mmCIF file of C-alpha atoms in Angstrom:
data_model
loop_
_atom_site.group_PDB
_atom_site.id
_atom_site.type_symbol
_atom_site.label_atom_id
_atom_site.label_comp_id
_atom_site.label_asym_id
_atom_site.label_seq_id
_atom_site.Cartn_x
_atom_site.Cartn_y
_atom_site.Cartn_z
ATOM 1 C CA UNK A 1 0.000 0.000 0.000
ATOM 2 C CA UNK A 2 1.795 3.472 -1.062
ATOM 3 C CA UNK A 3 2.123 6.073 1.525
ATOM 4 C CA UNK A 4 -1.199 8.641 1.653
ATOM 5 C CA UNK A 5 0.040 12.077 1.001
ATOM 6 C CA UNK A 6 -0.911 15.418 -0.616
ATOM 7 C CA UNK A 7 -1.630 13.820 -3.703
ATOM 8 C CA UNK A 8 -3.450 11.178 -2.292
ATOM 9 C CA UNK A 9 -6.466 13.626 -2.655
ATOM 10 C CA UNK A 10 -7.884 12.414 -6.625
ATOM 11 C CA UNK A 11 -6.129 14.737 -9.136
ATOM 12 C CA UNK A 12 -3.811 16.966 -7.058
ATOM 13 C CA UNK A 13 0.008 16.926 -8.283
ATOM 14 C CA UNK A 14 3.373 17.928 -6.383
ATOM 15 C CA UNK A 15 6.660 18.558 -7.854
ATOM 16 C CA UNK A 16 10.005 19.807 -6.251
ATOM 17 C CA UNK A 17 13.124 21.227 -7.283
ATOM 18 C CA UNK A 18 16.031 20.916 -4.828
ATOM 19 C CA UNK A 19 19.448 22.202 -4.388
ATOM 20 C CA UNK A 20 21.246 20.366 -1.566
ATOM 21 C CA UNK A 21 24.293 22.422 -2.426
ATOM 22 C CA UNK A 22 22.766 26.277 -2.020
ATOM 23 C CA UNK A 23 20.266 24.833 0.558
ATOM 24 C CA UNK A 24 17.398 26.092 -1.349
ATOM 25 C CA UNK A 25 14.555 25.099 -3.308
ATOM 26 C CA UNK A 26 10.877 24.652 -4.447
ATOM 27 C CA UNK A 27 7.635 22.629 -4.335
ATOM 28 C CA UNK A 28 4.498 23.057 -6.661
ATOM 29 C CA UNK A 29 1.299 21.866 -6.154
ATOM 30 C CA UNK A 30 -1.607 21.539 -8.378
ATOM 31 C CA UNK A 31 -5.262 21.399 -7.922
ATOM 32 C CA UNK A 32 -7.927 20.115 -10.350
ATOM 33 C CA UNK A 33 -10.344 22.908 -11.724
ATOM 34 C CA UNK A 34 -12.109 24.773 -10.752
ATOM 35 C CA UNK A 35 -11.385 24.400 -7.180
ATOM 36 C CA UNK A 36 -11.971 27.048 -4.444
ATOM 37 C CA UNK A 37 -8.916 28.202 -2.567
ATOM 38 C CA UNK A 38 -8.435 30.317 0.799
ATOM 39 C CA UNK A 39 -5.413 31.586 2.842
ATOM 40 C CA UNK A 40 -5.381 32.441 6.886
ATOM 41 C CA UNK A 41 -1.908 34.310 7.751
ATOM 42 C CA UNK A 42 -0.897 33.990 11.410
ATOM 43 C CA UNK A 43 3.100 34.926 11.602
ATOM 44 C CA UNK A 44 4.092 38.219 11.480
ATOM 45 C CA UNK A 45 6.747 38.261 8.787
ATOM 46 C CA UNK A 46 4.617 36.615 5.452
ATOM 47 C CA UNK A 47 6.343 36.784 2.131
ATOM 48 C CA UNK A 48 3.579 36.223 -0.297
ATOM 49 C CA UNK A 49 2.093 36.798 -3.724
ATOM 50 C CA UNK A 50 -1.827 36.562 -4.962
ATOM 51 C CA UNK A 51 -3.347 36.186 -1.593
ATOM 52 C CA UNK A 52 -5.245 39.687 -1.329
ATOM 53 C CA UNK A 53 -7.468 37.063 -4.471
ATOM 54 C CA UNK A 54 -7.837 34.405 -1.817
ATOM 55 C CA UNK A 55 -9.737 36.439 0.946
ATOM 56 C CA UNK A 56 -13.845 36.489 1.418
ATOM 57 C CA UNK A 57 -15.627 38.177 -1.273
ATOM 58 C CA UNK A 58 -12.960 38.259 -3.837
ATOM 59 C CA UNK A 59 -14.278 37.356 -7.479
ATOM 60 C CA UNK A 60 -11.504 34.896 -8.661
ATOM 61 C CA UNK A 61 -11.721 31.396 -6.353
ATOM 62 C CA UNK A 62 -9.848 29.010 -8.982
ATOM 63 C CA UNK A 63 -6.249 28.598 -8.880
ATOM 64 C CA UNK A 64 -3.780 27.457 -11.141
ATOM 65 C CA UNK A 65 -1.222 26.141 -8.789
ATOM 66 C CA UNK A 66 0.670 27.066 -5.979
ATOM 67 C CA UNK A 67 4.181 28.066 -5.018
ATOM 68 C CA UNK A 68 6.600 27.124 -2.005
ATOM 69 C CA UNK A 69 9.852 28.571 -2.357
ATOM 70 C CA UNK A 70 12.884 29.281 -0.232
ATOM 71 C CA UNK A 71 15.077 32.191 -1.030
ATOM 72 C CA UNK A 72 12.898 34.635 1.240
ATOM 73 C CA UNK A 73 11.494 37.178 -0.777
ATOM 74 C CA UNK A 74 13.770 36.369 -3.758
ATOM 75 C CA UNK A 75 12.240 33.215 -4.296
ATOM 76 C CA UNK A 76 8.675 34.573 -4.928
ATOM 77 C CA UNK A 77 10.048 35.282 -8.447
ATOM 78 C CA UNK A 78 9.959 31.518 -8.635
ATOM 79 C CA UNK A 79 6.330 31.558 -9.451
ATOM 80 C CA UNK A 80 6.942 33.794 -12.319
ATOM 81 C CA UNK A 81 8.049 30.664 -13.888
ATOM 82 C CA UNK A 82 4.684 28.454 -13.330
ATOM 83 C CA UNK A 83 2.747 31.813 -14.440
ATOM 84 C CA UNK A 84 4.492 31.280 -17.333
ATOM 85 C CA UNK A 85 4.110 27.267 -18.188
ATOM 86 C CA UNK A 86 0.725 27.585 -17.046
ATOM 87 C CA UNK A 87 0.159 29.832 -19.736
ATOM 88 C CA UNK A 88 1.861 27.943 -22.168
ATOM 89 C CA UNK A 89 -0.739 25.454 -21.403
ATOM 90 C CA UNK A 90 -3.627 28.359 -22.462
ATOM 91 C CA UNK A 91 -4.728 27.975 -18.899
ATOM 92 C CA UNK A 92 -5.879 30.137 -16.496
ATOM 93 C CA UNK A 93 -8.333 32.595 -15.089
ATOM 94 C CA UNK A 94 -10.500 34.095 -18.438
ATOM 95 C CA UNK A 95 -10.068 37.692 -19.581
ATOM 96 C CA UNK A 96 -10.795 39.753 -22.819
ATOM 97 C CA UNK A 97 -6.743 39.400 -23.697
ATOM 98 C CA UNK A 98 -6.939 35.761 -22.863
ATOM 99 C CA UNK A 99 -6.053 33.589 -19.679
ATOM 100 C CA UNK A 100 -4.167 34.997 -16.953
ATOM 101 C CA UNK A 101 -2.906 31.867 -14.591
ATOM 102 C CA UNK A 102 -3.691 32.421 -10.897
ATOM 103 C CA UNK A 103 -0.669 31.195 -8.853
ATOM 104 C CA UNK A 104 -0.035 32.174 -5.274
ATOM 105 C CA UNK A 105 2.859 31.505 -3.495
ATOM 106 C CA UNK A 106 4.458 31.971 0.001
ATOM 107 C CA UNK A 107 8.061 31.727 0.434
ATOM 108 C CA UNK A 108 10.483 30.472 3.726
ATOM 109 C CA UNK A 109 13.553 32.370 4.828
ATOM 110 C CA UNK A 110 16.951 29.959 4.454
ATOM 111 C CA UNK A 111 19.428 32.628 3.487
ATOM 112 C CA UNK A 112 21.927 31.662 6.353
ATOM 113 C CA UNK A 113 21.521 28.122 5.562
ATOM 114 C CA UNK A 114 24.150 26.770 2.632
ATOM 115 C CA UNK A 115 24.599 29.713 -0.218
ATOM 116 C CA UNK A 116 22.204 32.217 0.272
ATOM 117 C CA UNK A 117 23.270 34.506 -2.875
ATOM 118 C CA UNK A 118 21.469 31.522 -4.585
ATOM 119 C CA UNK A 119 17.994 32.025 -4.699
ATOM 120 C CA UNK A 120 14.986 29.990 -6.828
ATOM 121 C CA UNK A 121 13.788 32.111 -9.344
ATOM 122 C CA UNK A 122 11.508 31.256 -12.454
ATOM 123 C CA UNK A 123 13.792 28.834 -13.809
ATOM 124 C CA UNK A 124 13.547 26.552 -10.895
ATOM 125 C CA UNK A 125 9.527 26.801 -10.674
ATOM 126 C CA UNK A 126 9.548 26.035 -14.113
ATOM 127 C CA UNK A 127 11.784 22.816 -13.119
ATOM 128 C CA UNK A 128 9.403 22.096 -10.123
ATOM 129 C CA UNK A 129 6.318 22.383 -12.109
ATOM 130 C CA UNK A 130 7.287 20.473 -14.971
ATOM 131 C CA UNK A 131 8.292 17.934 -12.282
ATOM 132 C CA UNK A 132 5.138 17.359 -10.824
ATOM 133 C CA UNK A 133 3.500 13.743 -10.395
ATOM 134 C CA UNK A 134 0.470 12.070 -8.682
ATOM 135 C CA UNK A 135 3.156 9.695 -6.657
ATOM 136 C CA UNK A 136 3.382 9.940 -3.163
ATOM 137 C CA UNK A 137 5.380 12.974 -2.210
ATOM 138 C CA UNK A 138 9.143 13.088 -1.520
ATOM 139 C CA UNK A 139 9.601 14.345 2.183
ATOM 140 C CA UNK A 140 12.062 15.698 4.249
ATOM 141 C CA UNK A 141 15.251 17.919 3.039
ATOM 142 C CA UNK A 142 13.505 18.491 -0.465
ATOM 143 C CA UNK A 143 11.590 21.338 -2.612
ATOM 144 C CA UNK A 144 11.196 24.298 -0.379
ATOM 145 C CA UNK A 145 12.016 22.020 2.313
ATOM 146 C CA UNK A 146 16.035 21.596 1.770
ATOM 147 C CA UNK A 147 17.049 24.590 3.989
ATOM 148 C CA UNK A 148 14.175 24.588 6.507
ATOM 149 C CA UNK A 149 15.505 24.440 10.162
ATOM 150 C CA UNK A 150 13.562 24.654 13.281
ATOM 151 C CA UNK A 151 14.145 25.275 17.534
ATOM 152 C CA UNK A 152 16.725 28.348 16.558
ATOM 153 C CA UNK A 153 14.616 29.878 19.480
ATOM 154 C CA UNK A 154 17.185 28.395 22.127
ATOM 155 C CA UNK A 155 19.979 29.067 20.155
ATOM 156 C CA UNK A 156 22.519 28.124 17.459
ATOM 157 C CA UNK A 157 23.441 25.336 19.329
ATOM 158 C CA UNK A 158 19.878 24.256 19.482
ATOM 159 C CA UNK A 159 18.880 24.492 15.925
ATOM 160 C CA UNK A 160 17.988 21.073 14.046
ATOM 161 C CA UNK A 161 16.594 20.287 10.139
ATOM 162 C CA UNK A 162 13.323 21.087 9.121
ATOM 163 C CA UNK A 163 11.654 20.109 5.685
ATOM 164 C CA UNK A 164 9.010 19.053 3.951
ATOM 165 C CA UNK A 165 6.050 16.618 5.495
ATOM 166 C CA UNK A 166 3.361 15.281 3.679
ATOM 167 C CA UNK A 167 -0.103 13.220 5.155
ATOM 168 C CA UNK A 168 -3.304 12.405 4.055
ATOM 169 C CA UNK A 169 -6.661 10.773 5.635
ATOM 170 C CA UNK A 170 -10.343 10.013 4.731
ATOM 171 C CA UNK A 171 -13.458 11.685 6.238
ATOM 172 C CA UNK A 172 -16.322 10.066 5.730
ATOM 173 C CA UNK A 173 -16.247 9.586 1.290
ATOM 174 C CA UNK A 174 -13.880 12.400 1.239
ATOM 175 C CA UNK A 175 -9.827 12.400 1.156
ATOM 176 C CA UNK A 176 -8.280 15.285 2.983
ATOM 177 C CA UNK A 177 -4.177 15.998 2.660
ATOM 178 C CA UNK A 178 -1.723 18.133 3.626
ATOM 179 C CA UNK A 179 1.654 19.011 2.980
ATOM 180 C CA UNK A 180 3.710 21.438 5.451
ATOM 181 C CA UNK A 181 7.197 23.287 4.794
ATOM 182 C CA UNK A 182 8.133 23.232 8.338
ATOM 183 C CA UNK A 183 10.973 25.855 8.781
ATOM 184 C CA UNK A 184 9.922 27.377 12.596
ATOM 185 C CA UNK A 185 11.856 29.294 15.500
ATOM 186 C CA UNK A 186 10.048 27.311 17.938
ATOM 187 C CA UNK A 187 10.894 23.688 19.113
ATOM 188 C CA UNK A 188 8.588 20.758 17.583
ATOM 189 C CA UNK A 189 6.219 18.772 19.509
ATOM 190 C CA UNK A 190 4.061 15.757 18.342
ATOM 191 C CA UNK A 191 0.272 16.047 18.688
ATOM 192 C CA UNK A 192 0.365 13.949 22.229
ATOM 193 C CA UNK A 193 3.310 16.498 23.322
ATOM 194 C CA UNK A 194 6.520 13.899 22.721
ATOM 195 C CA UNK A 195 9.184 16.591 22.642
ATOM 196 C CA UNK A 196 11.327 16.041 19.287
ATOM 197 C CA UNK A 197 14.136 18.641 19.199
ATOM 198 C CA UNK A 198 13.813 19.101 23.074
ATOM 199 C CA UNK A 199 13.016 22.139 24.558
ATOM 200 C CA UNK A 200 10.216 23.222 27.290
ATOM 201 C CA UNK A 201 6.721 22.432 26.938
ATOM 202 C CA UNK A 202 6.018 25.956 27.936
ATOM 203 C CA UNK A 203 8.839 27.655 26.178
ATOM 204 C CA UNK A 204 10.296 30.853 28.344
ATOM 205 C CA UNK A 205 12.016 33.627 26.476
ATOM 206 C CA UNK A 206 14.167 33.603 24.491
ATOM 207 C CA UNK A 207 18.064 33.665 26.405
ATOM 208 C CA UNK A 208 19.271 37.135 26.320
ATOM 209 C CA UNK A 209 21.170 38.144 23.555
ATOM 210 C CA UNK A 210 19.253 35.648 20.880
ATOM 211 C CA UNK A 211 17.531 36.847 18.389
ATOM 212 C CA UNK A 212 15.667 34.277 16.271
ATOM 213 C CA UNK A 213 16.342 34.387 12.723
ATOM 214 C CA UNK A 214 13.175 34.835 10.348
ATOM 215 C CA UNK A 215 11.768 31.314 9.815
ATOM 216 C CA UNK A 216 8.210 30.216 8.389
ATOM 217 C CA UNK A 217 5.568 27.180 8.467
ATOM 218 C CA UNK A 218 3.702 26.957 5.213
ATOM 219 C CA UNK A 219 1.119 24.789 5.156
ATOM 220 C CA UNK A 220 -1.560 23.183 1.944
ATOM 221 C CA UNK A 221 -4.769 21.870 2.632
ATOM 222 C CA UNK A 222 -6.649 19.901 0.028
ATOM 223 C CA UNK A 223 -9.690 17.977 0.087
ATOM 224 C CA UNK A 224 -11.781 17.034 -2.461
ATOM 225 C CA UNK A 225 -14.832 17.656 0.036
ATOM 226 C CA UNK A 226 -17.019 20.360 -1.347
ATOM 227 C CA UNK A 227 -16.606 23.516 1.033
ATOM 228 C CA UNK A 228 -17.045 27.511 0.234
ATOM 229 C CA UNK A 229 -14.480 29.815 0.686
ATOM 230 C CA UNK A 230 -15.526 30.330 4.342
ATOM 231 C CA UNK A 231 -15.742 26.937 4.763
ATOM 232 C CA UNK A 232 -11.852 26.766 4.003
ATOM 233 C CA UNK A 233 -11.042 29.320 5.874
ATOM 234 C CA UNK A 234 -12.303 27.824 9.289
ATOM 235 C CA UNK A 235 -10.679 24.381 8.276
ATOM 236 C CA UNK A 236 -7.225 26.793 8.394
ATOM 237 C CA UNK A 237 -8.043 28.058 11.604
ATOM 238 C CA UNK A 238 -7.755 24.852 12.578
ATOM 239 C CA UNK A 239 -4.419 24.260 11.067
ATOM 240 C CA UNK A 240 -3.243 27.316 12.512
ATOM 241 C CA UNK A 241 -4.646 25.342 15.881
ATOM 242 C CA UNK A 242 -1.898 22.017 14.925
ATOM 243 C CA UNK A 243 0.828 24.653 14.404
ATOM 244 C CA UNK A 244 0.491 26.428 18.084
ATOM 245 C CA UNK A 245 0.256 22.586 19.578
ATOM 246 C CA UNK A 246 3.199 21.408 17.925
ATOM 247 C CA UNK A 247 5.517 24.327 17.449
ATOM 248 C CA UNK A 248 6.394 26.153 20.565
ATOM 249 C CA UNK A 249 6.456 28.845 20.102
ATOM 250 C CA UNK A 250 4.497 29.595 16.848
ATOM 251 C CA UNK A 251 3.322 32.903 15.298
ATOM 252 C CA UNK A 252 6.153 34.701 16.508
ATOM 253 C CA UNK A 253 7.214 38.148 14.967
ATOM 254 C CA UNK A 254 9.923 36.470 13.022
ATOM 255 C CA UNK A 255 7.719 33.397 11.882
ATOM 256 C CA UNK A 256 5.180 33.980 8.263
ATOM 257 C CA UNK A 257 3.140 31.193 9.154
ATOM 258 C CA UNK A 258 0.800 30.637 6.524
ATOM 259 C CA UNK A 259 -2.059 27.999 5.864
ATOM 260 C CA UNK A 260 -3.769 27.756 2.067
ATOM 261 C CA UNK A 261 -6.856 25.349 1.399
ATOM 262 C CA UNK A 262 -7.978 23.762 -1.691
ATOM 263 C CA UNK A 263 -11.776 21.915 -1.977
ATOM 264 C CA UNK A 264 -11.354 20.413 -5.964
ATOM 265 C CA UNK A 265 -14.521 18.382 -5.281
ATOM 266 C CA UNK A 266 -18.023 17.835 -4.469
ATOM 267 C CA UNK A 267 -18.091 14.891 -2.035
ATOM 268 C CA UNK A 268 -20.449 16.362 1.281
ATOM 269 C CA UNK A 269 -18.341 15.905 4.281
ATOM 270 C CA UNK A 270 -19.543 17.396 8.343
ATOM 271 C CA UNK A 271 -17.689 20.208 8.225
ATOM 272 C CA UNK A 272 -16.744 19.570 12.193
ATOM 273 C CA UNK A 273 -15.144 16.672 10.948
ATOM 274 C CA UNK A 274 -13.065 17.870 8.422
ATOM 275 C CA UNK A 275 -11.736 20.207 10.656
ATOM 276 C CA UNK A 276 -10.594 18.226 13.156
ATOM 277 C CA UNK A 277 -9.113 15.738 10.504
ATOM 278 C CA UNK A 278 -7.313 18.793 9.804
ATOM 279 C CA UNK A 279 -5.965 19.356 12.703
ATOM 280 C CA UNK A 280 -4.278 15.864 13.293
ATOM 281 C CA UNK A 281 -2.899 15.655 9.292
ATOM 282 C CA UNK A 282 -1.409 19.178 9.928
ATOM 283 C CA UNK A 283 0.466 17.742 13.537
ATOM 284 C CA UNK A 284 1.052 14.223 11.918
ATOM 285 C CA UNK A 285 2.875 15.814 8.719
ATOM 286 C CA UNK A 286 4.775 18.623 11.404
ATOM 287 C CA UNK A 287 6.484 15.061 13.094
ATOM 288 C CA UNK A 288 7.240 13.834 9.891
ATOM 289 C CA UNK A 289 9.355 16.832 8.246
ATOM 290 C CA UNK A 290 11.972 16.322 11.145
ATOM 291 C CA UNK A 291 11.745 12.895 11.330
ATOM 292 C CA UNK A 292 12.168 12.107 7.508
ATOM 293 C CA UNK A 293 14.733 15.238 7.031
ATOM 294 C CA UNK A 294 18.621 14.720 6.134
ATOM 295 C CA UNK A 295 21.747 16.786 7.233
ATOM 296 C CA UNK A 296 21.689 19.707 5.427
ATOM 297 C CA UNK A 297 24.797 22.169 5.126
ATOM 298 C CA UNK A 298 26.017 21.073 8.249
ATOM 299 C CA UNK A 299 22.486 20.887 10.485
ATOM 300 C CA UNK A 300 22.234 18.140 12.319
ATOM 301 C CA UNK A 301 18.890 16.235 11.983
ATOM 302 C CA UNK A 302 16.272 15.075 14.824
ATOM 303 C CA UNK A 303 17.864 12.259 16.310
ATOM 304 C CA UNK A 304 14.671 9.679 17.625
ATOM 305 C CA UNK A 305 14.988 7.897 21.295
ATOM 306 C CA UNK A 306 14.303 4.124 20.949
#
């Protein structure tokens, strides 16, 4: 039986580009159309693009794809690139002067991590895109994922590899899945509070003299549950919910934490339940970005007690 992830939900795609050496990188996913897509923003530092489209009442709800990138703000020019194949495609939302693709994207900060004067741009989501697949998606220290880290809220010394974690499960006829760039400042917890890179439950401050660097959590819902744009927008709430259990701290001033949803179907699902599926896919695929991460430009990885 293949591993459930992201793309376990019927028709949704995931590609990554990765460069171990720069410690840098991106992941594209893809949604079958139309689809209805919403955004909740919790950290304080986002680096996005196209999300002012994804709040209530805007007209456009479709998306073409969308775009995880390191390289901080620099890599936002990575989605340039999908913009473009999309369109290449003749996809996209409809206009008088033709289609104009609809890709949003959110970006993680890994500039101190291997080279960062390299930075994805539209070459590499171009690379990403065109590498997207229906398998089961490639986790830890890949796509926007290769220079995540996470705990740098004790410390240097504390600091450990983030990456990419992918989950999926059914509710009721429907398949929901998630997939979470997991790049924090705060120390990672499992769901039933197993401390994995150590640290307090309760974190205190930060030790004098420490300033966390700027890190980010992205996080993709999909479903192929029918739900509104509302509807998506509560199931990120309680997303955001997985992220302050598992990450301690979590939407700190120098985190972007960010949480899109996708519903690409029309299967009727309680929306109580989704939600709360939600929750335990988003803390599930948090564990599994340290657990499944490799060493990294020196950064040592979670290290498991038997």
């Amino acid at each position: 039986m293949s591993e459930e992830t992201l793309t376990s939900v019927p028709g949704v795609e995931v590609g990554h580009y990765t460069d171990v050496h720069a410690a840098t990188g991106v992941t594209v996913m893809v949604f079958p159309e139309p689809n209805v897509a919403a955004v909740d923003l919790r950290g304080a530092a986002p680096g996005t693009r196209e999300v002012g489209l994804l709040g209530p009442g805007m007209k456009v709800e479709t998306i073409q794809g969308l775009v995880f990138s390191g390289g901080s703000a620099f890599g936002l020019a990575a989605a340039d690139g999908v913009v473009g194949a999309v369109a290449s495609e003749g996809r996209g939302h409809p206009t008088p002067a033709g289609p104009v693709p609809i890709v949003p994207a959110a970006i993680i900060y890994d500039l101190l991590i291997g080279d960062g004067n390299v930075r994805p741009g539209p070459k590499e989501g171009v690379a990403a895109y065109r590498a997207r697949t229906g398998d089961p998606v490639s986790q830890g220290s890949v796509g926007a994922g290769t220079g995540a880290i996470v705990a740098g809220w004790r410390g240097p010394e504390a600091v450990r590899k983030g990456g990419v974690g992918s989950t999926a499960t059914t509710v009721g006829e429907a398949t929901l899945g998630v997939l979470v760039v997991l790049n924090a400042v705060g120390d990672v917890f499992t769901l039933d509070g197993l401390a994995l890179t150590g640290g307090a439950p309760v974190p205190p401050p930060a030790p004098a003299g420490i300033r966390p660097i700027e890190q980010t959590t992205l996080v993709a819902l999909a479903t192929d549950a029918a739900a509104s744009r509302t509807d998506l927008m509560r199931l990120a709430v309680r997303a955001h919910d997985a992220l302050a259990v598992c990450l301690r701290p979590s939407h700190t001033r120098y985190d972007g934490d960010a949480v899109f949803a996708v519903s690409s179907g029309d299967r009727v699902v309680d929306a109580d339940e989704l939600g709360e599926a939600a929750f335990r896919v988003v803390g599930r695929a948090i564990e599994l970005a340290v657990t499944k991460a490799q060493s990294v430009a020196g950064i040592p990885v979670v290290e498991l007690r038997s």
